[in-house]
mmCIF file of C-alpha atoms in Angstrom:
data_model
loop_
_atom_site.group_PDB
_atom_site.id
_atom_site.type_symbol
_atom_site.label_atom_id
_atom_site.label_comp_id
_atom_site.label_asym_id
_atom_site.label_seq_id
_atom_site.Cartn_x
_atom_site.Cartn_y
_atom_site.Cartn_z
ATOM 1 C CA UNK A 629 -153.439 -93.381 -50.973
ATOM 2 C CA UNK A 630 -154.922 -94.858 -54.993
ATOM 3 C CA UNK A 631 -156.847 -91.807 -54.841
ATOM 4 C CA UNK A 632 -153.568 -89.354 -54.003
ATOM 5 C CA UNK A 633 -151.584 -88.706 -57.293
ATOM 6 C CA UNK A 634 -147.746 -88.386 -56.725
ATOM 7 C CA UNK A 635 -147.099 -84.446 -55.680
ATOM 8 C CA UNK A 636 -150.958 -85.133 -53.542
ATOM 9 C CA UNK A 637 -149.964 -87.370 -51.290
ATOM 10 C CA UNK A 638 -145.645 -86.164 -51.091
ATOM 11 C CA UNK A 639 -147.216 -82.720 -49.762
ATOM 12 C CA UNK A 640 -149.040 -84.434 -46.861
ATOM 13 C CA UNK A 641 -146.635 -88.237 -46.663
ATOM 14 C CA UNK A 642 -145.180 -86.578 -43.508
ATOM 15 C CA UNK A 643 -148.818 -86.101 -41.159
ATOM 16 C CA UNK A 644 -149.155 -89.182 -40.891
ATOM 17 C CA UNK A 645 -147.324 -91.433 -37.844
ATOM 18 C CA UNK A 646 -147.833 -94.214 -38.799
ATOM 19 C CA UNK A 647 -148.474 -96.599 -41.988
ATOM 20 C CA UNK A 648 -150.256 -100.346 -41.472
ATOM 21 C CA UNK A 649 -151.248 -102.902 -43.430
ATOM 22 C CA UNK A 650 -150.223 -101.700 -46.088
ATOM 23 C CA UNK A 651 -150.083 -102.647 -49.864
ATOM 24 C CA UNK A 652 -146.890 -103.383 -51.459
ATOM 25 C CA UNK A 653 -147.237 -100.503 -54.505
ATOM 26 C CA UNK A 654 -148.579 -97.925 -51.518
ATOM 27 C CA UNK A 655 -145.005 -98.876 -49.454
ATOM 28 C CA UNK A 656 -143.419 -97.660 -52.432
ATOM 29 C CA UNK A 657 -145.232 -94.631 -52.930
ATOM 30 C CA UNK A 658 -144.736 -93.672 -48.979
ATOM 31 C CA UNK A 659 -140.755 -94.419 -49.439
ATOM 32 C CA UNK A 660 -140.406 -93.088 -52.603
ATOM 33 C CA UNK A 661 -142.750 -89.209 -51.169
ATOM 34 C CA UNK A 662 -139.898 -89.531 -48.765
ATOM 35 C CA UNK A 663 -136.633 -90.093 -50.349
ATOM 36 C CA UNK A 664 -137.697 -86.563 -52.515
ATOM 37 C CA UNK A 665 -138.769 -84.654 -48.551
ATOM 38 C CA UNK A 666 -134.961 -85.830 -48.042
ATOM 39 C CA UNK A 667 -135.340 -88.241 -46.273
ATOM 40 C CA UNK A 668 -133.197 -91.553 -45.333
ATOM 41 C CA UNK A 669 -135.342 -94.879 -45.626
ATOM 42 C CA UNK A 670 -133.686 -98.122 -45.212
ATOM 43 C CA UNK A 671 -135.429 -101.424 -44.651
ATOM 44 C CA UNK A 672 -135.784 -105.439 -45.309
ATOM 45 C CA UNK A 673 -139.761 -105.028 -46.252
ATOM 46 C CA UNK A 674 -140.722 -105.833 -42.676
ATOM 47 C CA UNK A 675 -138.897 -104.207 -40.034
ATOM 48 C CA UNK A 676 -138.396 -100.450 -41.921
ATOM 49 C CA UNK A 677 -136.876 -97.830 -41.206
ATOM 50 C CA UNK A 678 -137.349 -93.602 -41.333
ATOM 51 C CA UNK A 679 -134.183 -90.885 -40.968
#
């Protein structure tokens, strides 16, 4: 994930079904990319939900 820029990651974020054991900065990258695509992301950081 570190090797990809924000725009590059946004282009592929939906192709991954499960993100596991990610660092907080990676989680933020996933959340921001999904929000930019129009998804609603909510959760407490442990049990998150993607709509």
